Amino acid sequence: MSEDGYKGPAITADVTRDLYPNGRENVYILDVAAGTGMVGERLIKHGFVKVDALDPSQGMLDEAREKGVYQKFICAYFDGKEQNIPPDTYDAVVICGGCTNMHLPCDCLREVVRLVKPGGYFVMATRPFHLTTVDEYKGRFENLIDQIESEGKWTKIRKDTVPGYHGEHEGIVFVYKIN
Ligand SMILES: C[S@@+](CC[C@H](N)C(=O)[O-])C[C@H]1O[C@@H](n2cnc3c(N)ncnc32)[C@H](O)[C@@H]1O
């Protein structure tokens, strides 16, 4: 996909880098919907060291393993149910390209809140097109993000569109700080 002008992983990794000007080697990250590891590859180039990959496809995880960038490989659906991971485990959860048709359900946002330590971050990138056209997301995804914020569980740091996310298509980047 990178040869197809897919900049999502680079955008996601750059946004995460900018949240941590120092001490990236101590930041523990879960890359949800890691796929073949394109986000992890870029995080490591930015100086992050402790990155786990979660994806329901063992084939994808096997490819990601070959990149030599992840610590743990979790073969599971991120489907809103509790993962077999203790609360407040990660400093950040990143999701790039996970919100498309037939992928992550909205409910998984609450699991992000459970997994990230207070003071940590949720970083997500996708095409806004998916959020407005996929039945699971339209009228729900951004409302749930706002609802979680109104419950005081996280605080918006940024939510904005970025050009050139995938070819000529723009992306949308969400960054929330867990309270
Ligand atoms: C478009 S790829 C994105 C991969 C990578 N993050 C990137 O941006 O290059 C979407 C990935 O989401 C995974 N996926 C689909 N449903 C999922 C779910 N419920 N939980 C976690 N990952 C899921 C797929 O297996 C696939 O690897």
CSV table of C-alpha atoms and ligand atoms in Angstrom, one decimal:
chain,number,residue,atom,x,y,z
A,1,MET,CA,0.0,0.0,0.0
A,2,SER,CA,2.9,2.4,0.6
A,3,GLU,CA,3.7,2.2,-3.1
A,4,ASP,CA,0.1,3.2,-3.8
A,5,GLY,CA,0.6,6.6,-2.1
A,6,TYR,CA,-0.6,5.4,1.3
A,7,LYS,CA,0.8,7.8,3.9
A,8,GLY,CA,-1.4,6.8,6.8
A,9,PRO,CA,1.3,4.9,8.7
A,10,ALA,CA,3.8,7.8,8.3
A,11,ILE,CA,1.2,10.3,9.4
A,12,THR,CA,0.2,8.2,12.5
A,13,ALA,CA,3.9,7.7,13.5
A,14,ASP,CA,4.8,11.4,13.0
A,15,VAL,CA,1.8,12.5,15.1
A,16,THR,CA,2.8,10.0,17.9
A,17,ARG,CA,6.4,11.2,17.7
A,18,ASP,CA,5.4,14.8,18.2
A,19,LEU,CA,3.5,13.9,21.4
A,20,TYR,CA,6.8,12.6,22.9
A,21,PRO,CA,9.7,15.1,22.4
A,22,ASN,CA,11.8,13.1,24.9
A,23,GLY,CA,12.1,9.6,26.3
A,24,ARG,CA,10.5,7.7,23.5
A,25,GLU,CA,12.4,4.6,24.5
A,26,ASN,CA,10.2,4.3,27.6
A,27,VAL,CA,6.8,4.8,25.9
A,28,TYR,CA,4.8,1.6,25.7
A,29,ILE,CA,2.6,1.5,22.6
A,30,LEU,CA,-0.1,-0.9,21.3
A,31,ASP,CA,-0.6,-0.7,17.6
A,32,VAL,CA,-4.1,-2.0,17.0
A,33,ALA,CA,-5.0,-3.3,13.5
A,34,ALA,CA,-1.2,-3.4,13.0
A,35,GLY,CA,-1.5,-5.3,9.7
A,36,THR,CA,1.9,-5.9,8.2
A,37,GLY,CA,3.5,-3.5,10.6
A,38,MET,CA,3.8,-0.3,8.6
A,39,VAL,CA,3.1,1.9,11.6
A,40,GLY,CA,5.5,0.0,13.9
A,41,GLU,CA,8.2,0.3,11.3
A,42,ARG,CA,7.9,4.0,11.4
A,43,LEU,CA,7.5,4.3,15.2
A,44,ILE,CA,10.8,2.4,15.6
A,45,LYS,CA,12.5,4.8,13.2
A,46,HIS,CA,11.4,7.7,15.5
A,47,GLY,CA,13.0,6.1,18.5
A,48,PHE,CA,10.2,4.2,20.1
A,49,VAL,CA,11.2,0.8,21.3
A,50,LYS,CA,8.4,-0.8,23.2
A,51,VAL,CA,5.6,-1.5,20.6
A,52,ASP,CA,3.2,-4.4,20.6
A,53,ALA,CA,1.1,-5.4,17.6
A,54,LEU,CA,-2.6,-6.5,17.7
A,55,ASP,CA,-4.4,-7.9,14.6
A,56,PRO,CA,-6.8,-10.8,14.1
A,57,SER,CA,-4.9,-12.0,11.1
A,58,GLN,CA,-2.1,-14.4,11.9
A,59,GLY,CA,-0.9,-14.0,8.3
A,60,MET,CA,-0.6,-10.2,8.8
A,61,LEU,CA,1.2,-10.6,12.1
A,62,ASP,CA,3.6,-13.1,10.5
A,63,GLU,CA,4.6,-10.5,8.0
A,64,ALA,CA,4.8,-7.8,10.7
A,65,ARG,CA,7.1,-10.1,12.7
A,66,GLU,CA,9.6,-10.1,9.8
A,67,LYS,CA,10.0,-6.4,10.2
A,68,GLY,CA,11.6,-7.0,13.6
A,69,VAL,CA,10.0,-4.0,15.2
A,70,TYR,CA,7.3,-5.3,17.6
A,71,GLN,CA,7.8,-6.9,21.1
A,72,LYS,CA,4.5,-8.8,21.5
A,73,PHE,CA,2.1,-10.1,18.9
A,74,ILE,CA,-1.5,-10.4,19.9
A,75,CYS,CA,-3.7,-12.3,17.5
A,76,ALA,CA,-7.2,-11.0,18.4
A,77,TYR,CA,-10.1,-9.0,17.2
A,78,PHE,CA,-10.3,-5.6,18.8
A,79,ASP,CA,-14.1,-5.8,19.0
A,80,GLY,CA,-15.2,-3.8,22.0
A,81,LYS,CA,-14.9,-6.8,24.4
A,82,GLU,CA,-12.1,-6.7,27.0
A,83,GLN,CA,-8.8,-7.9,25.7
A,84,ASN,CA,-6.8,-10.2,27.9
A,85,ILE,CA,-4.7,-7.2,28.9
A,86,PRO,CA,-4.7,-5.5,32.3
A,87,PRO,CA,-6.1,-2.0,32.5
A,88,ASP,CA,-3.7,1.0,32.2
A,89,THR,CA,-1.1,-1.1,30.4
A,90,TYR,CA,-0.1,1.2,27.6
A,91,ASP,CA,1.1,4.8,27.3
A,92,ALA,CA,-0.5,5.0,23.9
A,93,VAL,CA,-2.8,3.1,21.6
A,94,VAL,CA,-2.5,3.9,17.9
A,95,ILE,CA,-4.9,2.8,15.2
A,96,CYS,CA,-4.2,3.5,11.6
A,97,GLY,CA,-6.5,2.2,8.8
A,98,GLY,CA,-8.5,0.2,11.3
A,99,CYS,CA,-11.7,2.0,10.8
A,100,THR,CA,-12.9,1.0,7.4
A,101,ASN,CA,-15.7,-1.3,6.3
A,102,MET,CA,-16.0,-4.5,8.3
A,103,HIS,CA,-13.1,-3.6,10.6
A,104,LEU,CA,-13.2,-2.1,14.2
A,105,PRO,CA,-16.6,-1.5,15.8
A,106,CYS,CA,-17.3,1.8,17.6
A,107,ASP,CA,-17.4,0.0,21.0
A,108,CYS,CA,-13.6,-0.6,20.8
A,109,LEU,CA,-13.1,3.1,21.8
A,110,ARG,CA,-14.1,2.2,25.3
A,111,GLU,CA,-11.5,-0.5,25.4
A,112,VAL,CA,-8.9,2.0,24.3
A,113,VAL,CA,-9.8,4.1,27.4
A,114,ARG,CA,-9.4,1.0,29.6
A,115,LEU,CA,-6.0,0.0,28.2
A,116,VAL,CA,-4.3,3.4,28.2
A,117,LYS,CA,-2.8,4.8,31.4
A,118,PRO,CA,-4.1,8.2,32.6
A,119,GLY,CA,-2.0,10.8,30.9
A,120,GLY,CA,-1.5,8.6,27.9
A,121,TYR,CA,-2.8,9.0,24.3
A,122,PHE,CA,-5.1,7.6,21.7
A,123,VAL,CA,-3.9,8.3,18.2
A,124,MET,CA,-6.1,7.4,15.3
A,125,ALA,CA,-6.0,8.0,11.6
A,126,THR,CA,-8.4,7.0,8.8
A,127,ARG,CA,-10.2,8.5,5.8
A,128,PRO,CA,-13.1,10.7,6.9
A,129,PHE,CA,-15.0,9.1,4.0
A,130,HIS,CA,-15.2,5.8,6.1
A,131,LEU,CA,-16.7,7.6,9.1
A,132,THR,CA,-19.4,9.1,7.0
A,133,THR,CA,-20.3,6.2,4.8
A,134,VAL,CA,-19.8,2.9,6.7
A,135,ASP,CA,-23.0,2.0,8.6
A,136,GLU,CA,-21.1,1.1,11.8
A,137,TYR,CA,-19.5,4.6,12.0
A,138,LYS,CA,-21.9,7.1,10.4
A,139,GLY,CA,-23.6,9.2,13.0
A,140,ARG,CA,-22.0,7.1,15.8
A,141,PHE,CA,-18.2,7.1,15.8
A,142,GLU,CA,-17.6,10.8,16.3
A,143,ASN,CA,-20.6,11.0,18.7
A,144,LEU,CA,-19.1,8.3,20.8
A,145,ILE,CA,-15.8,10.0,20.9
A,146,ASP,CA,-17.5,13.2,22.0
A,147,GLN,CA,-19.6,11.3,24.6
A,148,ILE,CA,-16.5,9.7,26.1
A,149,GLU,CA,-15.0,13.2,26.3
A,150,SER,CA,-18.2,14.5,28.0
A,151,GLU,CA,-17.9,11.7,30.5
A,152,GLY,CA,-14.5,13.2,31.4
A,153,LYS,CA,-12.6,10.1,30.3
A,154,TRP,CA,-10.4,11.7,27.7
A,155,THR,CA,-9.6,15.2,26.3
A,156,LYS,CA,-9.3,16.2,22.7
A,157,ILE,CA,-5.8,17.3,21.7
A,158,ARG,CA,-6.5,17.4,18.0
A,159,LYS,CA,-9.0,16.3,15.5
A,160,ASP,CA,-8.3,17.6,12.0
A,161,THR,CA,-8.0,16.6,8.4
A,162,VAL,CA,-4.7,16.1,6.7
A,163,PRO,CA,-4.0,16.2,3.0
A,164,GLY,CA,-2.5,13.3,1.1
A,165,TYR,CA,-3.5,10.5,3.5
A,166,HIS,CA,-4.0,8.0,0.6
A,167,GLY,CA,-3.1,9.4,-2.8
A,168,GLU,CA,-5.3,12.5,-3.3
A,169,HIS,CA,-7.6,11.5,-0.5
A,170,GLU,CA,-7.5,13.4,2.8
A,171,GLY,CA,-7.3,11.7,6.2
A,172,ILE,CA,-8.6,12.6,9.6
A,173,VAL,CA,-6.4,12.4,12.7
A,174,PHE,CA,-7.7,12.1,16.2
A,175,VAL,CA,-5.5,12.6,19.3
A,176,TYR,CA,-7.1,12.2,22.7
A,177,LYS,CA,-5.4,12.3,26.1
A,178,ILE,CA,-6.7,9.9,28.6
A,179,ASN,CA,-7.7,11.4,32.0
B,1,LIG,C1,-6.0,-1.4,6.2
B,1,LIG,S1,-5.2,-2.5,7.3
B,1,LIG,C2,-4.2,-1.4,8.2
B,1,LIG,C3,-2.9,-1.9,8.6
B,1,LIG,C4,-1.9,-0.9,9.2
B,1,LIG,N1,-2.3,-0.4,10.4
B,1,LIG,C5,-1.6,0.1,8.2
B,1,LIG,O1,-2.1,1.3,8.3
B,1,LIG,O2,-0.9,-0.1,7.2
B,1,LIG,C6,-6.5,-3.0,8.4
B,1,LIG,C7,-6.1,-4.1,9.4
B,1,LIG,O3,-7.1,-4.2,10.4
B,1,LIG,C8,-7.2,-5.5,10.8
B,1,LIG,N2,-8.5,-5.7,11.4
B,1,LIG,C9,-9.7,-5.9,10.9
B,1,LIG,N3,-10.7,-6.0,11.8
B,1,LIG,C10,-10.1,-5.9,13.0
B,1,LIG,C11,-10.5,-5.9,14.4
B,1,LIG,N4,-11.8,-6.1,14.7
B,1,LIG,N5,-9.6,-5.7,15.3
B,1,LIG,C12,-8.3,-5.5,15.0
B,1,LIG,N6,-7.8,-5.4,13.8
B,1,LIG,C13,-8.7,-5.6,12.8
B,1,LIG,C14,-7.0,-6.3,9.5
B,1,LIG,O4,-6.6,-7.6,9.8
B,1,LIG,C15,-5.9,-5.5,8.8
B,1,LIG,O5,-4.6,-6.0,9.1
